[in-house]
Amino acid sequence: NLTLWHKNFSSSQIMEILNLCAEKMNEQEAFTKPLCELIKLCGLPFQKKKFSDEISYSTVVSKFIAQLGYLMRVPSSEVRIQICKCVISFYNTEPPRKLLSGFQPTSANYKIQMAELGGLAETLVLSLAVAESQLIEKLWILKALQHLSSSGVNCRLMLKARAASRLCLYLNGDDPSGQLVFRSSEILWNLVENTSKEEVCNQLSSLECVHTLKEVFEDLLMHGFRHYDRQLRNDLLVFATLLAENPAAPMIESGFAKLLIALATFTEVKIPNPLVKGLKLTCCYEDFEMKKLLFHVIRVLSKDPRAVQLLSENDVMPALLYYVKPNQKPGFYEWSAAQYEELQLHAIAILASVAPLLIDKYLSCQANTLLLVFLEWCIGHDAFFGQGNSFHGTSGRGNKLAQMRYSLRVLRSVVALYDDAVNLNLCDQGAISQLLDILKYTVNKSKEKEDAVLLEIQADVLFILSAVCKNDLLRKELFSYEGVDVLIPFIQMDPKKLCSGLGHNFLLLSALDCLSCVLGCYIAEDYFLEKQGVFLLLDLLAVKQKNLCNIILGILVEFCDNPKTTSHISIWRGEKDQTAASLLIQLWRQEELDLGIKRDHYGRIVDMKRPITSSFQKQQEVIPLPADCPSFAIMEISENIRAKLYSLLCKLGFENLPGLSAKDRVTLAIIQHYIDFKVGEVWSEICAELKEEFKPISSDEEALKVLSEVSENIGRMVAALQTEVLESQHQQEIQEEQKTYKKIKAIHKQKEMLNKSWENFLTRTSNYEALKVRNMSDGAKHTFTV
């Protein structure tokens, strides 16, 4: 056993002996055996005297172990193999059988940590070059690297020496044992898992590396019949998938992408392809995994615009559509029912990515028809029970929800293109009515158990309906009565559910978006109003959720084109009998608060020159812009809800609005002059830009000054009006206070009279003399009266 500090030899002396033996070997081969024996000793367990020795001698030991890597320069296979064996022995964590007196073993991972510190892994990667033609040496080096690559530190050192590209080029080396491919792929796996995946892919992205990977993959595909060969083939397919994600990798140029696409589709398309001639998949697990990986490759390639032509030429669309059909048989070829369902769901999921890219192929294959028939089967009552075992089968056990979910994703992806041919093709086949049936089906399912998948399906259906009916009056009429009846419950959603995390928020947004199927069609609008739809929208608006307010206000503005809408808005009452006008004004105040607009304690204008300018706008420097480029004042209109609030209040009218407090009327004065203030903002920007570029002539400067004064005067006028409102309110409050005081005074006076009458009564009943006096007084009054 080697100690960290031997009584006779230091580590530096041992290193010197190793180097001397290495130099002498060039002259005399007799030094080979002693050198190997010394290296063998280095593989024995290290021992220490003190607990602190591991830290104290870490620098010396790391240099000592690094020296082993430098000895790979020695032109001797025996020495190089012994060095690799020594490195491998570092990973034998068994404690030493015998301990020297006064010593104890170092920690199990000590030598491994010192190897990391000494950079041994990088040196071994570089030493692969000297063993280029020696298969045995190369395999031992790879075996050592396989152990070293279990550490992230070593993997990073290996990448510095471009280990990924070096190892990839060795994959197709001549090796009857197959260990070269196995060990190289294992090391590549470790590099991917322990370091930057992007860096590994960059190193593998040369044309030479991709060609090598393709050749080895083809060889294993055609001639690998063992379980071990199929596993290696799938490992290489994963590396190919990673490369396909890198736009710099020449997957298309090398022909690798074309081969993978052909492999993914040849069992479904049944078109002879020389690339896969004689290939047949079996029912084994590895072939099933390969099929799924090949589908995934198609998804990855669909993100590369250069691969679209390949996808089109190799019949990817018909191959994926092959799975869009009811599951009538227990399996497909040799696949079990569960395996077929997993492939089916995977294929339909990929179809959602591919279909928008190959829209002509999509239409020529009658994909809309296939999907609608498939969806009809999904809501049918035949005896099919999904397995729900795979990632794509979430919530699909015992039902067809997974099939429905991914089929609707396909439809969603194609209608999102807003292609007239696609939408017309859908509507001609009765898609609107069928989609509404699906909504009803999922709503009934939700009553049993509400989960994220059902909510996603409902949201997708609402989006598809919105996209299909948009800007088409006839389709909106088809949607109208039945569609509104289905849509109303979604808008009635309990606001507390919006924070459930299941997707209610997204569902509500989709329902609001689907109101585009109602807007612009008077039949649908009138029915929506009849169903108190505007009341429901105002109820939602009263929740004051930031991400909903802008959308709801936009919908209400569009609904106001229907003359019946304003009366519905005026009638609505919220909590504590709040009116719509009061709600809108509250939202305006909150928006001004968020924008950082200054107001005094009573809500009056403070800055007369720029009364509605946000704090962000005021911080912006003057930047001269082209005439076709909107300025900050114009862009700001679309970035907040003030313009929509102004539009709605214009529809309601600014006079005689019910349920407003004095503070509301103060704010209303600002809203009423929103356009005037906005015009002043634009002129202010124009003035600033002109002065930045050049000096205006005196007449223009005078005109600009007048325009600025107009805006400022409007601000002063509004401020005066606000003050008048507040004073009027103050006077009204004083009058109300006086009336209340008079009422209280009258009540007190009445109480005093009652108290006095009661005291007199008590006096008469408790004092006889007082009663006599009272009676005499009453008799005198009677005589006088007579």
mmCIF file of C-alpha atoms in Angstrom, residues 227-345:
data_model
loop_
_atom_site.group_PDB
_atom_site.id
_atom_site.type_symbol
_atom_site.label_atom_id
_atom_site.label_comp_id
_atom_site.label_asym_id
_atom_site.label_seq_id
_atom_site.Cartn_x
_atom_site.Cartn_y
_atom_site.Cartn_z
ATOM 1 C CA HIS A 227 -31.201 -7.248 -27.943
ATOM 2 C CA TYR A 228 -27.903 -5.467 -27.266
ATOM 3 C CA ASP A 229 -27.683 -4.222 -30.887
ATOM 4 C CA ARG A 230 -31.216 -2.824 -30.790
ATOM 5 C CA GLN A 231 -30.477 -0.930 -27.584
ATOM 6 C CA LEU A 232 -27.352 0.593 -29.137
ATOM 7 C CA ARG A 233 -29.356 1.512 -32.253
ATOM 8 C CA ASN A 234 -31.917 3.360 -30.119
ATOM 9 C CA ASP A 235 -29.153 5.161 -28.207
ATOM 10 C CA LEU A 236 -27.724 6.410 -31.495
ATOM 11 C CA LEU A 237 -31.215 7.460 -32.574
ATOM 12 C CA VAL A 238 -31.451 9.636 -29.458
ATOM 13 C CA PHE A 239 -28.165 11.325 -30.424
ATOM 14 C CA ALA A 240 -29.580 11.851 -33.922
ATOM 15 C CA THR A 241 -32.664 13.494 -32.374
ATOM 16 C CA LEU A 242 -30.462 15.837 -30.348
ATOM 17 C CA LEU A 243 -28.566 16.744 -33.513
ATOM 18 C CA ALA A 244 -31.833 17.393 -35.356
ATOM 19 C CA GLU A 245 -32.648 20.009 -32.706
ATOM 20 C CA ASN A 246 -29.453 21.880 -33.644
ATOM 21 C CA PRO A 247 -30.012 23.994 -36.793
ATOM 22 C CA ALA A 248 -26.256 23.923 -37.477
ATOM 23 C CA ALA A 249 -26.143 20.105 -37.773
ATOM 24 C CA PRO A 250 -26.122 18.922 -41.435
ATOM 25 C CA MET A 251 -28.867 16.338 -40.939
ATOM 26 C CA ILE A 252 -30.510 17.131 -44.281
ATOM 27 C CA GLU A 253 -27.250 17.484 -46.242
ATOM 28 C CA SER A 254 -26.003 14.121 -44.989
ATOM 29 C CA GLY A 255 -29.237 12.331 -45.935
ATOM 30 C CA PHE A 256 -29.746 11.256 -42.322
ATOM 31 C CA ALA A 257 -32.997 13.209 -41.980
ATOM 32 C CA LYS A 258 -34.440 11.570 -45.098
ATOM 33 C CA LEU A 259 -33.548 8.107 -43.800
ATOM 34 C CA LEU A 260 -35.181 8.774 -40.418
ATOM 35 C CA ILE A 261 -38.382 10.110 -42.012
ATOM 36 C CA ALA A 262 -38.567 7.065 -44.287
ATOM 37 C CA LEU A 263 -38.123 4.779 -41.283
ATOM 38 C CA ALA A 264 -40.874 6.580 -39.376
ATOM 39 C CA THR A 265 -43.467 6.167 -42.146
ATOM 40 C CA PHE A 266 -42.693 2.981 -44.096
ATOM 41 C CA THR A 267 -45.046 0.693 -42.115
ATOM 42 C CA GLU A 268 -48.054 3.013 -42.636
ATOM 43 C CA VAL A 269 -47.552 4.297 -46.192
ATOM 44 C CA LYS A 270 -46.706 0.952 -47.869
ATOM 45 C CA ILE A 271 -44.764 2.683 -50.666
ATOM 46 C CA PRO A 272 -41.521 0.878 -51.662
ATOM 47 C CA ASN A 273 -38.511 2.846 -50.481
ATOM 48 C CA PRO A 274 -34.927 1.705 -51.225
ATOM 49 C CA LEU A 275 -33.751 3.258 -47.951
ATOM 50 C CA VAL A 276 -35.707 0.690 -45.931
ATOM 51 C CA LYS A 277 -35.768 -2.238 -48.326
ATOM 52 C CA GLY A 278 -35.985 -5.546 -46.495
ATOM 53 C CA LEU A 279 -36.526 -3.951 -43.087
ATOM 54 C CA LYS A 280 -39.240 -5.344 -40.861
ATOM 55 C CA LEU A 281 -40.170 -4.262 -37.350
ATOM 56 C CA THR A 282 -40.879 -6.851 -34.690
ATOM 57 C CA CYS A 283 -43.069 -6.684 -31.609
ATOM 58 C CA CYS A 284 -40.092 -6.370 -29.261
ATOM 59 C CA TYR A 285 -39.876 -3.477 -26.828
ATOM 60 C CA GLU A 286 -36.773 -1.959 -28.514
ATOM 61 C CA ASP A 287 -38.508 -1.724 -31.908
ATOM 62 C CA PHE A 288 -41.518 -0.110 -30.247
ATOM 63 C CA GLU A 289 -39.230 2.433 -28.592
ATOM 64 C CA MET A 290 -37.546 3.088 -31.936
ATOM 65 C CA LYS A 291 -40.928 3.777 -33.538
ATOM 66 C CA LYS A 292 -41.719 6.370 -30.871
ATOM 67 C CA LEU A 293 -38.273 7.951 -31.240
ATOM 68 C CA LEU A 294 -38.750 8.187 -35.007
ATOM 69 C CA PHE A 295 -42.084 9.949 -34.499
ATOM 70 C CA HIS A 296 -40.310 12.348 -32.172
ATOM 71 C CA VAL A 297 -37.682 13.022 -34.866
ATOM 72 C CA ILE A 298 -40.485 14.123 -37.203
ATOM 73 C CA ARG A 299 -41.707 16.567 -34.563
ATOM 74 C CA VAL A 300 -38.199 17.968 -34.129
ATOM 75 C CA LEU A 301 -37.635 18.271 -37.895
ATOM 76 C CA SER A 302 -40.978 20.081 -38.288
ATOM 77 C CA LYS A 303 -39.403 23.035 -36.464
ATOM 78 C CA ASP A 304 -36.750 23.367 -39.198
ATOM 79 C CA PRO A 305 -38.103 25.229 -42.274
ATOM 80 C CA ARG A 306 -35.538 23.430 -44.463
ATOM 81 C CA ALA A 307 -37.088 20.049 -43.618
ATOM 82 C CA VAL A 308 -40.622 20.901 -44.769
ATOM 83 C CA GLN A 309 -39.939 19.747 -48.323
ATOM 84 C CA LEU A 310 -38.596 16.427 -47.032
ATOM 85 C CA LEU A 311 -41.691 15.916 -44.878
ATOM 86 C CA SER A 312 -43.907 16.559 -47.866
ATOM 87 C CA GLU A 313 -42.014 14.291 -50.289
ATOM 88 C CA ASN A 314 -41.840 11.352 -47.879
ATOM 89 C CA ASP A 315 -45.593 11.074 -47.243
ATOM 90 C CA VAL A 316 -45.484 12.087 -43.604
ATOM 91 C CA MET A 317 -49.037 13.450 -43.743
ATOM 92 C CA PRO A 318 -50.745 10.225 -44.913
ATOM 93 C CA ALA A 319 -48.596 8.199 -42.507
ATOM 94 C CA LEU A 320 -49.739 10.234 -39.507
ATOM 95 C CA LEU A 321 -53.359 10.362 -40.693
ATOM 96 C CA TYR A 322 -53.311 6.563 -40.811
ATOM 97 C CA TYR A 323 -53.814 6.633 -37.034
ATOM 98 C CA VAL A 324 -56.813 9.008 -37.190
ATOM 99 C CA LYS A 325 -59.405 6.270 -37.156
ATOM 100 C CA PRO A 326 -61.448 4.368 -34.552
ATOM 101 C CA ASN A 327 -59.606 1.658 -32.650
ATOM 102 C CA GLN A 328 -61.556 -1.306 -34.009
ATOM 103 C CA LYS A 329 -58.908 -4.021 -33.713
ATOM 104 C CA PRO A 330 -57.077 -5.038 -30.554
ATOM 105 C CA GLY A 331 -53.756 -4.116 -32.118
ATOM 106 C CA PHE A 332 -51.867 -3.075 -35.235
ATOM 107 C CA TYR A 333 -49.697 -5.753 -36.797
ATOM 108 C CA GLU A 334 -47.804 -7.122 -33.815
ATOM 109 C CA TRP A 335 -48.380 -4.174 -31.495
ATOM 110 C CA SER A 336 -50.540 -4.759 -28.452
ATOM 111 C CA ALA A 337 -53.643 -2.600 -27.897
ATOM 112 C CA ALA A 338 -51.783 -0.448 -25.350
ATOM 113 C CA GLN A 339 -48.786 -0.003 -27.693
ATOM 114 C CA TYR A 340 -51.019 0.880 -30.632
ATOM 115 C CA GLU A 341 -52.899 3.450 -28.567
ATOM 116 C CA GLU A 342 -49.610 5.030 -27.490
ATOM 117 C CA LEU A 343 -48.423 5.230 -31.115
ATOM 118 C CA GLN A 344 -51.815 6.565 -32.191
ATOM 119 C CA LEU A 345 -51.796 9.388 -29.646
#
